[in-house]
N, CA, C and O of each residue as an XYZ file, in Angstrom:
756
protein
N     -25.479    141.089     47.495
C     -24.898    141.100     46.158
C     -23.493    141.708     46.227
O     -23.255    142.700     46.916
N     -22.590    141.089     45.502
C     -21.221    141.588     45.373
C     -21.059    142.111     43.949
O     -21.407    141.436     42.980
N     -20.527    143.320     43.844
C     -20.326    143.952     42.542
C     -18.833    144.068     42.271
O     -18.068    144.543     43.111
N     -18.434    143.628     41.087
C     -17.019    143.671     40.698
C     -16.902    144.464     39.403
O     -17.514    144.124     38.391
N     -16.107    145.524     39.455
C     -15.773    146.291     38.255
C     -14.366    145.911     37.820
O     -13.390    146.277     38.473
N     -14.262    145.178     36.719
C     -12.955    144.907     36.125
C     -12.607    146.087     35.226
O     -13.369    146.445     34.328
N     -11.453    146.682     35.475
C     -11.003    147.829     34.694
C      -9.784    147.418     33.880
O      -8.702    147.180     34.417
N      -9.992    147.343     32.571
C      -8.845    147.099     31.703
C      -8.039    148.389     31.642
O      -8.592    149.474     31.464
N      -6.748    148.258     31.788
C      -5.853    149.419     31.866
C      -5.975    150.346     30.658
O      -6.466    149.965     29.595
N      -5.512    151.565     30.864
C      -5.450    152.560     29.785
C      -4.294    152.218     28.846
O      -3.533    151.285     29.097
N      -4.175    152.984     27.767
C      -3.175    152.701     26.722
C      -1.748    152.697     27.286
O      -1.324    153.663     27.920
N      -1.010    151.597     27.048
C       0.378    151.526     27.523
C       1.365    152.042     26.484
O       1.014    152.306     25.334
N       2.587    152.173     26.921
C       3.693    152.523     26.026
C       4.228    151.219     25.438
O       4.958    150.486     26.106
N       3.867    150.934     24.198
C       4.270    149.671     23.573
C       5.752    149.632     23.216
O       6.256    148.580     22.824
N       6.451    150.740     23.340
C       7.899    150.728     23.099
C       8.647    150.052     24.243
O       9.796    149.641     24.077
N       8.016    149.938     25.379
C       8.585    149.230     26.519
C       8.087    147.789     26.440
O       6.899    147.534     26.636
N       8.976    146.857     26.157
C       8.598    145.451     25.989
C       8.641    144.653     27.291
O       8.385    143.448     27.286
N       8.958    145.306     28.395
C       8.975    144.618     29.686
C       7.572    144.660     30.292
O       7.089    145.723     30.682
N       6.932    143.513     30.367
C       5.541    143.438     30.797
C       5.331    144.005     32.196
O       4.322    144.664     32.447
N       6.259    143.763     33.104
C       6.097    144.198     34.487
C       6.161    145.716     34.631
O       5.399    146.296     35.406
N       7.051    146.359     33.901
C       7.284    147.797     34.086
C       6.669    148.671     32.998
O       6.832    149.891     33.032
N       5.965    148.079     32.032
C       5.382    148.873     30.941
C       4.444    149.922     31.514
O       3.433    149.605     32.140
N       4.801    151.164     31.286
C       4.044    152.286     31.808
C       2.943    152.703     30.824
O       2.863    152.186     29.710
N       2.112    153.630     31.251
C       1.072    154.161     30.374
C       1.678    155.184     29.415
O       2.659    155.854     29.741
N       1.090    155.290     28.249
C       1.474    156.320     27.284
C       0.943    157.667     27.789
O       0.149    157.697     28.730
N       1.364    158.772     27.184
C       0.774    160.061     27.570
C      -0.761    160.056     27.436
O      -1.453    160.599     28.297
N      -1.293    159.448     26.367
C      -2.744    159.342     26.205
C      -3.330    158.485     27.327
O      -4.377    158.816     27.884
N      -2.652    157.386     27.654
C      -3.122    156.526     28.734
C      -3.191    157.253     30.063
O      -4.156    157.100     30.812
N      -2.167    158.044     30.357
C      -2.169    158.820     31.604
C      -3.356    159.783     31.637
O      -4.008    159.944     32.669
N      -3.623    160.409     30.515
C      -4.747    161.339     30.421
C      -6.083    160.597     30.586
O      -6.993    161.099     31.245
N      -6.197    159.421     29.997
C      -7.443    158.655     30.039
C      -7.761    158.063     31.410
O      -8.875    157.587     31.631
N      -6.799    158.085     32.333
C      -7.088    157.629     33.701
C      -8.240    158.427     34.299
O      -8.977    157.929     35.150
N      -8.387    159.671     33.846
C      -9.484    160.501     34.362
C     -10.844    159.925     33.983
O     -11.811    160.076     34.729
N     -10.926    159.257     32.815
C     -12.177    158.613     32.413
C     -12.575    157.532     33.416
O     -13.748    157.386     33.758
N     -11.579    156.781     33.878
C     -11.819    155.726     34.868
C     -12.272    156.342     36.186
O     -13.246    155.893     36.791
N     -11.563    157.365     36.618
C     -11.908    158.039     37.873
C     -13.322    158.596     37.814
O     -14.102    158.428     38.752
N     -13.651    159.262     36.709
C     -14.991    159.837     36.569
C     -16.067    158.760     36.602
O     -17.104    158.936     37.242
N     -15.826    157.644     35.916
C     -16.818    156.561     35.865
C     -17.047    155.949     37.247
O     -18.188    155.698     37.634
N     -15.970    155.709     37.987
C     -16.065    154.997     39.258
C     -16.427    155.893     40.446
O     -16.776    155.387     41.513
N     -16.351    157.190     40.278
C     -16.442    158.103     41.420
C     -17.740    157.996     42.221
O     -17.738    158.293     43.416
N     -18.841    157.583     41.604
C     -20.110    157.488     42.335
C     -20.526    156.039     42.630
O     -21.692    155.780     42.929
N     -19.594    155.109     42.550
C     -19.937    153.686     42.682
C     -19.811    153.131     44.106
O     -20.062    151.944     44.315
N     -19.435    153.944     45.075
C     -19.295    153.504     46.469
C     -18.415    152.260     46.583
O     -18.822    151.237     47.133
N     -17.231    152.373     46.062
C     -16.260    151.273     46.025
C     -15.683    151.034     47.418
O     -15.311    151.975     48.120
N     -15.614    149.758     47.806
C     -15.073    149.379     49.112
C     -13.598    149.025     49.053
O     -12.855    149.301     49.995
N     -13.164    148.413     47.948
C     -11.779    147.936     47.862
C     -11.299    148.021     46.421
O     -12.064    147.835     45.475
N     -10.007    148.308     46.284
C      -9.380    148.377     44.966
C      -8.249    147.356     44.924
O      -7.315    147.408     45.725
N      -8.351    146.431     43.981
C      -7.342    145.401     43.765
C      -6.782    145.591     42.364
O      -7.416    146.217     41.514
N      -5.598    145.051     42.129
C      -5.013    145.193     40.802
C      -4.005    144.095     40.528
O      -3.378    143.541     41.430
N      -3.880    143.809     39.261
C      -2.720    143.066     38.783
C      -1.487    143.829     39.268
O      -1.556    145.044     39.450
N      -0.366    143.143     39.479
C       0.835    143.849     39.941
C       1.573    144.609     38.832
O       2.598    145.237     39.097
N       1.069    144.559     37.603
C       1.763    145.216     36.498
C       1.523    146.723     36.544
O       0.414    147.172     36.834
N       2.554    147.491     36.261
C       2.549    148.947     36.431
C       1.374    149.624     35.724
O       0.755    150.521     36.294
N       1.059    149.215     34.504
C       0.009    149.904     33.750
C      -1.368    149.781     34.392
O      -2.189    150.689     34.262
N      -1.634    148.667     35.087
C      -2.937    148.532     35.754
C      -2.979    149.351     37.035
O      -3.978    150.008     37.329
N      -1.907    149.309     37.783
C      -1.841    150.104     39.021
C      -1.970    151.589     38.687
O      -2.736    152.311     39.325
N      -1.221    152.037     37.689
C      -1.250    153.455     37.327
C      -2.609    153.888     36.790
O      -2.992    155.046     36.957
N      -3.342    152.988     36.153
C      -4.687    153.309     35.666
C      -5.631    153.594     36.829
O      -6.486    154.475     36.738
N      -5.477    152.848     37.921
C      -6.381    152.985     39.069
C      -5.911    153.991     40.114
O      -6.694    154.408     40.967
N      -4.650    154.381     40.056
C      -4.085    155.241     41.097
C      -4.854    156.549     41.293
O      -5.150    156.894     42.437
N      -5.193    157.297     40.232
C      -5.936    158.548     40.478
C      -7.294    158.316     41.157
O      -7.689    159.087     42.031
N      -8.000    157.263     40.756
C      -9.274    156.963     41.403
C      -9.059    156.602     42.866
O      -9.731    157.150     43.740
N      -8.140    155.696     43.144
C      -7.900    155.264     44.520
C      -7.518    156.457     45.405
O      -8.001    156.579     46.531
N      -6.658    157.324     44.894
C      -6.262    158.496     45.674
C      -7.454    159.414     45.928
O      -7.586    159.972     47.017
N      -8.314    159.572     44.940
C      -9.474    160.460     45.099
C     -10.455    159.936     46.146
O     -11.227    160.710     46.711
N     -10.431    158.640     46.405
C     -11.342    158.007     47.365
C     -10.641    157.612     48.670
O     -11.248    156.989     49.541
N      -9.363    157.976     48.798
C      -8.560    157.589     49.967
C      -8.548    156.079     50.178
O      -8.637    155.590     51.304
N      -8.434    155.348     49.058
C      -8.331    153.890     49.105
C      -6.927    153.475     48.695
O      -6.283    154.154     47.895
N      -6.456    152.369     49.238
C      -5.171    151.831     48.813
C      -5.421    150.775     47.734
O      -6.501    150.190     47.657
N      -4.413    150.547     46.914
C      -4.494    149.515     45.882
C      -3.727    148.302     46.371
O      -2.527    148.374     46.635
N      -4.429    147.194     46.489
C      -3.802    145.927     46.888
C      -3.538    145.118     45.624
O      -4.450    144.897     44.827
N      -2.306    144.678     45.437
C      -2.003    143.891     44.241
C      -2.281    142.411     44.500
O      -2.048    141.887     45.589
N      -2.789    141.762     43.450
C      -3.075    140.331     43.476
C      -2.375    139.727     42.262
O      -2.784    139.951     41.122
N      -1.326    138.968     42.513
C      -0.486    138.448     41.430
C      -1.273    137.643     40.406
O      -0.964    137.685     39.215
N      -2.279    136.917     40.852
C      -3.014    136.049     39.929
C      -3.927    136.793     38.965
O      -4.495    136.178     38.062
N      -4.080    138.099     39.138
C      -4.840    138.901     38.167
C      -3.946    139.458     37.047
O      -4.410    140.229     36.206
N      -2.672    139.069     37.040
C      -1.760    139.578     36.007
C      -2.144    139.059     34.621
O      -2.931    138.123     34.477
N      -1.563    139.700     33.615
C      -1.797    139.310     32.230
C      -1.083    137.988     31.943
O      -0.204    137.566     32.694
N      -1.474    137.350     30.852
C      -0.830    136.090     30.479
C       0.623    136.344     30.103
O       0.971    137.400     29.575
N       1.450    135.366     30.381
C       2.836    135.407     29.918
C       2.855    134.728     28.555
O       2.478    133.564     28.426
N       3.296    135.465     27.540
C       3.327    134.918     26.185
C       4.563    134.061     25.989
O       4.471    132.928     25.518
N       5.726    134.602     26.352
C       7.014    133.904     26.221
C       8.064    134.812     26.832
O       7.737    135.874     27.360
N       9.317    134.405     26.767
C      10.403    135.243     27.265
C      10.873    136.258     26.233
O      11.716    137.105     26.529
N      10.331    136.176     25.025
C      10.717    137.100     23.953
C       9.462    137.795     23.427
O       8.352    137.288     23.589
N       9.641    138.953     22.797
C       8.548    139.718     22.199
C       8.036    138.978     20.971
O       8.836    138.509     20.162
N       6.740    138.864     20.817
C       6.113    138.176     19.686
C       5.704    139.224     18.650
O       4.890    140.103     18.932
N       6.280    139.121     17.446
C       5.951    140.081     16.392
C       4.585    139.794     15.768
O       3.825    140.725     15.503
N       4.262    138.524     15.530
C       2.987    138.170     14.907
C       1.971    137.813     15.992
O       1.561    136.661     16.135
N       1.581    138.833     16.746
C       0.692    138.647     17.886
C      -0.678    138.123     17.456
O      -1.275    137.306     18.157
N      -1.180    138.586     16.313
C      -2.526    138.194     15.880
C      -2.628    136.698     15.595
O      -3.597    136.053     15.995
N      -1.624    136.140     14.901
C      -1.645    134.693     14.609
C      -1.517    133.879     15.890
O      -2.200    132.870     16.071
N      -0.638    134.328     16.772
C      -0.456    133.651     18.049
C      -1.765    133.655     18.848
O      -2.172    132.633     19.402
N      -2.405    134.809     18.896
C      -3.658    134.938     19.637
C      -4.735    134.023     19.055
O      -5.458    133.361     19.799
N      -4.842    133.986     17.732
C      -5.841    133.125     17.086
C      -5.606    131.667     17.461
O      -6.559    130.937     17.738
N      -4.336    131.233     17.472
C      -4.028    129.848     17.860
C      -4.468    129.566     19.294
O      -5.000    128.496     19.591
N      -4.241    130.533     20.176
C      -4.616    130.312     21.570
C      -6.125    130.216     21.747
O      -6.606    129.414     22.548
N      -6.880    131.030     21.004
C      -8.334    130.965     21.134
C      -8.895    129.708     20.472
O      -9.947    129.220     20.884
N      -8.215    129.173     19.454
C      -8.632    127.916     18.829
C      -8.371    126.733     19.755
O      -9.138    125.771     19.783
N      -7.281    126.818     20.511
C      -6.876    125.726     21.402
C      -6.474    126.336     22.739
O      -5.364    126.851     22.879
N      -7.369    126.281     23.717
C      -7.143    126.934     25.015
C      -5.921    126.378     25.746
O      -5.471    126.981     26.720
N      -5.376    125.252     25.304
C      -4.190    124.682     25.953
C      -2.898    125.054     25.227
O      -1.812    124.722     25.703
N      -2.995    125.741     24.078
C      -1.801    126.099     23.299
C      -0.992    127.179     24.021
O      -1.534    128.165     24.520
N       0.335    126.955     24.057
C       1.233    127.955     24.634
C       2.617    127.781     24.044
O       2.968    126.718     23.531
N       3.393    128.844     24.127
C       4.783    128.779     23.729
C       5.597    128.193     24.878
O       5.098    128.051     25.995
N       6.841    127.858     24.597
C       7.659    127.116     25.560
C       7.681    127.736     26.957
O       7.551    127.019     27.950
N       7.842    129.041     27.045
C       7.946    129.701     28.347
C       6.741    130.586     28.642
O       6.840    131.547     29.405
N       5.608    130.258     28.035
C       4.414    131.071     28.215
C       3.292    130.316     28.893
O       3.472    129.205     29.391
N       2.131    130.945     28.899
C       0.940    130.362     29.504
C      -0.125    130.132     28.447
O      -0.220    130.877     27.472
N      -0.909    129.112     28.645
C      -2.086    128.887     27.809
C      -3.219    129.755     28.340
O      -3.172    130.233     29.474
N      -4.239    129.951     27.507
C      -5.408    130.698     27.974
C      -6.111    129.950     29.101
O      -6.704    130.570     29.984
N      -6.047    128.605     29.074
C      -6.651    127.824     30.157
C      -5.957    128.110     31.480
O      -6.613    128.253     32.512
N      -4.627    128.193     31.453
C      -3.884    128.499     32.679
C      -4.211    129.901     33.186
O      -4.381    130.111     34.387
N      -4.297    130.858     32.259
C      -4.633    132.234     32.641
C      -6.037    132.271     33.244
O      -6.262    132.900     34.278
N      -6.971    131.593     32.591
C      -8.339    131.561     33.094
C      -8.400    130.918     34.475
O      -9.065    131.438     35.371
N      -7.718    129.801     34.654
C      -7.754    129.096     35.943
C      -7.287    129.993     37.086
O      -7.938    130.054     38.129
N      -6.172    130.686     36.901
C      -5.666    131.506     38.006
C      -6.502    132.757     38.217
O      -6.671    133.198     39.354
N      -7.039    133.349     37.123
C      -7.899    134.528     37.271
C      -9.217    134.176     37.950
O      -9.685    134.923     38.808
N      -9.817    133.059     37.582
C     -11.082    132.651     38.205
C     -10.855    132.285     39.675
O     -11.681    132.615     40.526
N      -9.757    131.614     39.976
C      -9.450    131.297     41.385
C      -9.299    132.586     42.197
O      -9.802    132.679     43.317
N      -8.607    133.577     41.632
C      -8.425    134.856     42.325
C      -9.761    135.578     42.493
O     -10.027    136.158     43.546
N     -10.599    135.542     41.461
C     -11.910    136.173     41.549
C     -12.772    135.482     42.616
O     -13.433    136.157     43.405
N     -12.768    134.167     42.644
C     -13.582    133.456     43.631
C     -13.114    133.744     45.057
O     -13.926    133.823     45.979
N     -11.801    133.901     45.231
C     -11.291    134.278     46.551
C     -11.790    135.671     46.930
O     -12.154    135.911     48.081
N     -11.807    136.583     45.966
C     -12.333    137.932     46.221
C     -13.815    137.885     46.583
O     -14.258    138.585     47.494
N     -14.578    137.062     45.872
C     -16.008    136.947     46.161
C     -16.244    136.395     47.562
O     -17.215    136.755     48.227
N     -15.353    135.526     47.999
C     -15.457    134.978     49.352
C     -15.023    136.019     50.384
O     -15.718    136.237     51.377
N     -13.874    136.663     50.150
C     -13.311    137.593     51.130
C     -14.068    138.915     51.221
O     -14.099    139.536     52.283
N     -14.674    139.347     50.128
C     -15.307    140.664     50.075
C     -16.789    140.557     49.699
O     -17.309    141.386     48.953
N     -17.448    139.549     50.214
C     -18.863    139.322     49.943
C     -19.677    140.566     50.304
O     -19.447    141.198     51.335
N     -20.638    140.903     49.432
C     -21.545    142.039     49.633
C     -20.849    143.395     49.513
O     -21.407    144.410     49.930
N     -19.664    143.425     48.960
C     -18.906    144.672     48.777
C     -18.898    145.058     47.302
O     -19.333    144.295     46.439
N     -18.395    146.258     47.034
C     -18.150    146.715     45.673
C     -16.643    146.766     45.483
O     -15.935    147.465     46.208
N     -16.166    146.020     44.504
C     -14.734    145.799     44.293
C     -14.351    146.316     42.912
O     -15.076    146.111     41.938
N     -13.214    146.985     42.839
C     -12.608    147.363     41.559
C     -11.352    146.524     41.402
O     -10.556    146.409     42.333
N     -11.172    145.932     40.212
C      -9.994    145.106     39.942
C      -9.336    145.586     38.656
O      -9.953    145.571     37.592
N      -8.081    146.011     38.758
C      -7.297    146.405     37.592
C      -6.884    145.167     36.819
O      -6.295    144.244     37.382
N      -7.193    145.145     35.519
C      -7.002    143.937     34.724
C      -6.416    144.260     33.353
O      -6.016    145.388     33.067
N      -6.383    143.221     32.520
C      -5.771    143.260     31.188
C      -6.726    142.649     30.172
O      -7.668    141.948     30.541
N      -6.484    142.915     28.896
C      -7.364    142.454     27.836
C      -7.523    140.947     27.770
O      -8.645    140.442     27.711
N      -6.411    140.224     27.780
C      -6.504    138.767     27.680
C      -7.008    138.155     28.974
O      -7.869    137.276     28.950
N      -6.486    138.608     30.096
C      -6.924    138.070     31.388
C      -8.429    138.266     31.553
O      -9.144    137.335     31.921
N      -8.902    139.471     31.281
C     -10.324    139.755     31.395
C     -11.137    138.917     30.405
O     -12.218    138.434     30.744
N     -10.630    138.747     29.199
C     -11.339    137.946     28.195
C     -11.500    136.495     28.636
O     -12.530    135.879     28.362
N     -10.497    135.942     29.315
C     -10.639    134.561     29.782
C     -11.696    134.459     30.882
O     -12.377    133.440     30.994
N     -11.834    135.500     31.687
C     -12.885    135.525     32.714
C     -14.256    135.571     32.039
O     -15.170    134.834     32.409
N     -14.379    136.441     31.052
C     -15.656    136.551     30.338
C     -15.995    135.245     29.622
O     -17.161    134.857     29.553
N     -14.982    134.570     29.091
C     -15.192    133.271     28.444
C     -15.667    132.221     29.454
O     -16.488    131.364     29.126
N     -15.152    132.295     30.666
C     -15.557    131.359     31.710
C     -17.065    131.452     31.972
O     -17.740    130.436     32.138
N     -17.577    132.676     32.005
C     -18.995    132.879     32.295
C     -19.887    132.791     31.058
O     -21.104    132.651     31.177
N     -19.282    132.871     29.871
C     -20.026    132.743     28.618
C     -19.112    132.110     27.583
O     -18.275    132.788     26.986
N     -19.273    130.808     27.373
C     -18.386    130.108     26.446
C     -18.482    130.639     25.031
O     -17.612    130.353     24.207
N     -19.533    131.416     24.725
C     -19.647    132.037     23.413
C     -18.663    133.184     23.233
O     -18.406    133.608     22.107
N     -18.106    133.693     24.337
C     -17.115    134.753     24.249
C     -15.827    134.129     23.711
O     -15.229    133.271     24.360
N     -15.405    134.562     22.526
C     -14.239    133.959     21.884
C     -13.342    134.978     21.208
O     -13.303    136.148     21.589
N     -12.628    134.516     20.204
C     -11.635    135.342     19.515
C     -12.229    136.648     19.008
O     -11.633    137.706     19.209
N     -13.379    136.603     18.360
C     -13.963    137.831     17.817
C     -14.295    138.838     18.909
O     -14.148    140.044     18.710
N     -14.740    138.349     20.059
C     -15.020    139.252     21.182
C     -13.726    139.833     21.733
O     -13.661    141.018     22.060
N     -12.690    138.989     21.834
C     -11.389    139.485     22.277
C     -10.894    140.578     21.328
O     -10.424    141.625     21.774
N     -11.001    140.334     20.020
C     -10.553    141.322     19.037
C     -11.385    142.604     19.121
O     -10.878    143.695     18.859
N     -12.650    142.471     19.484
C     -13.512    143.650     19.638
C     -13.042    144.541     20.780
O     -13.042    145.765     20.653
N     -12.641    143.933     21.896
C     -12.228    144.755     23.038
C     -10.734    145.068     23.037
O     -10.280    145.915     23.807
N      -9.971    144.396     22.187
C      -8.513    144.598     22.156
C      -8.117    146.074     22.065
O      -7.215    146.489     22.792
N      -8.744    146.886     21.209
C      -8.322    148.294     21.134
C      -8.952    149.188     22.205
O      -8.631    150.375     22.268
N      -9.831    148.654     23.042
C     -10.553    149.470     24.016
C      -9.764    149.607     25.312
O      -9.741    148.700     26.143
N      -9.129    150.743     25.462
C      -8.332    151.026     26.663
C      -8.584    152.466     27.072
O      -8.176    153.377     26.352
N      -9.238    152.708     28.197
C      -9.713    151.754     29.195
C     -11.048    151.136     28.786
O     -11.737    151.618     27.888
N     -11.378    150.066     29.472
C     -12.639    149.363     29.252
C     -13.047    148.765     30.596
O     -12.212    148.237     31.329
N     -14.336    148.851     30.909
C     -14.810    148.373     32.206
C     -15.920    147.350     31.998
O     -16.819    147.541     31.179
N     -15.836    146.263     32.756
C     -16.884    145.250     32.756
C     -17.349    145.095     34.200
O     -16.546    144.874     35.107
N     -18.661    145.215     34.394
C     -19.255    145.067     35.720
C     -19.939    143.715     35.815
O     -20.789    143.377     34.991
N     -19.561    142.942     36.829
C     -20.184    141.647     37.099
C     -20.823    141.722     38.477
O     -20.198    142.175     39.436
N     -22.069    141.275     38.571
C     -22.764    141.236     39.850
C     -23.012    139.782     40.231
O     -23.446    138.974     39.410
N     -22.726    139.466     41.494
C     -22.799    138.091     41.968
C     -23.690    137.968     43.197
O     -23.755    138.870     44.034
N     -24.365    136.845     43.285
C     -24.990    136.386     44.509
C     -24.108    135.234     44.962
O     -24.162    134.141     44.397
N     -23.303    135.479     45.975
C     -22.243    134.567     46.389
C     -21.337    134.301     45.188
O     -20.626    135.208     44.754
N     -21.340    133.069     44.630
C     -20.476    132.766     43.488
C     -21.240    132.691     42.169
O     -20.659    132.383     41.128
N     -22.532    132.971     42.212
C     -23.375    132.876     41.018
C     -23.448    134.229     40.325
O     -23.840    135.229     40.928
N     -23.069    134.249     39.057
C     -23.140    135.481     38.275
C     -24.595    135.823     38.005
O     -25.354    134.998     37.496
N     -24.983    137.064     38.355
C     -26.344    137.543     38.119
C     -26.427    138.403     36.863
O     -27.394    138.319     36.106
N     -25.414    139.226     36.649
C     -25.432    140.111     35.479
C     -24.020    140.485     35.077
O     -23.080    140.425     35.870
N     -23.903    140.875     33.808
C     -22.622    141.283     33.238
C     -22.906    142.434     32.274
O     -23.740    142.312     31.376
N     -22.208    143.545     32.468
C     -22.412    144.696     31.591
C     -21.062    145.334     31.269
O     -20.222    145.512     32.151
N     -20.868    145.674     29.996
C     -19.635    146.325     29.539
C     -19.849    147.821     29.413
O     -20.924    148.280     29.028
N     -18.804    148.578     29.743
C     -18.799    150.029     29.592
C     -17.556    150.416     28.807
O     -16.431    150.193     29.255
N     -17.763    150.983     27.660
C     -16.638    151.413     26.832
C     -16.333    152.875     27.133
O     -17.150    153.755     26.866
N     -15.166    153.123     27.684
C     -14.742    154.474     28.017
C     -13.783    155.019     26.976
O     -13.460    156.206     26.973
N     -13.333    154.144     26.097
C     -12.314    154.489     25.096
C     -12.777    155.651     24.233
O     -13.891    155.647     23.709
N     -11.910    156.645     24.092
C     -12.254    157.848     23.321
C     -11.465    157.982     22.028
O     -11.429    159.065     21.443
N     -10.831    156.906     21.568
C     -10.101    156.954     20.295
C      -8.861    157.658     20.380
O      -8.147    157.774     19.384
């Protein structure tokens, strides 16, 4: 059995609109300890992450405590919305969940995000079979993975987990077959 813990990053600094360099807020930095505490007894073999700063920084204290390195995987990154900041994020998000192929001119559809995240996950399942893996992730990216394994997972589920930072989802696999899925809410308000 291969166990994968997807860790949605802690609270970011929303004043930084650059997706690549958006750091954690002071609360987010503090909440990294929740992630470390949760994962500390899980016998983790490898730590992977989206290349975005907020996911790496969320996992850094845990990885250091276990003497593990964090390997970045570009395909686990968050969706690209567009080249500009979107003020009406809720309406945009609803459109994307209604139509998985909808995207802005310079952005990605949820289908594209799901395709690259699932391909990256399947490569991990192949490369790290029978291991315990931690993957630093994002709300939308993780939601598309959950939708892949349960088509009933939709907009309302995304909205439910949207404020949960950090949030952990554990998936257990027999080769490529999902055996179980469990959510852990670490968010402390």
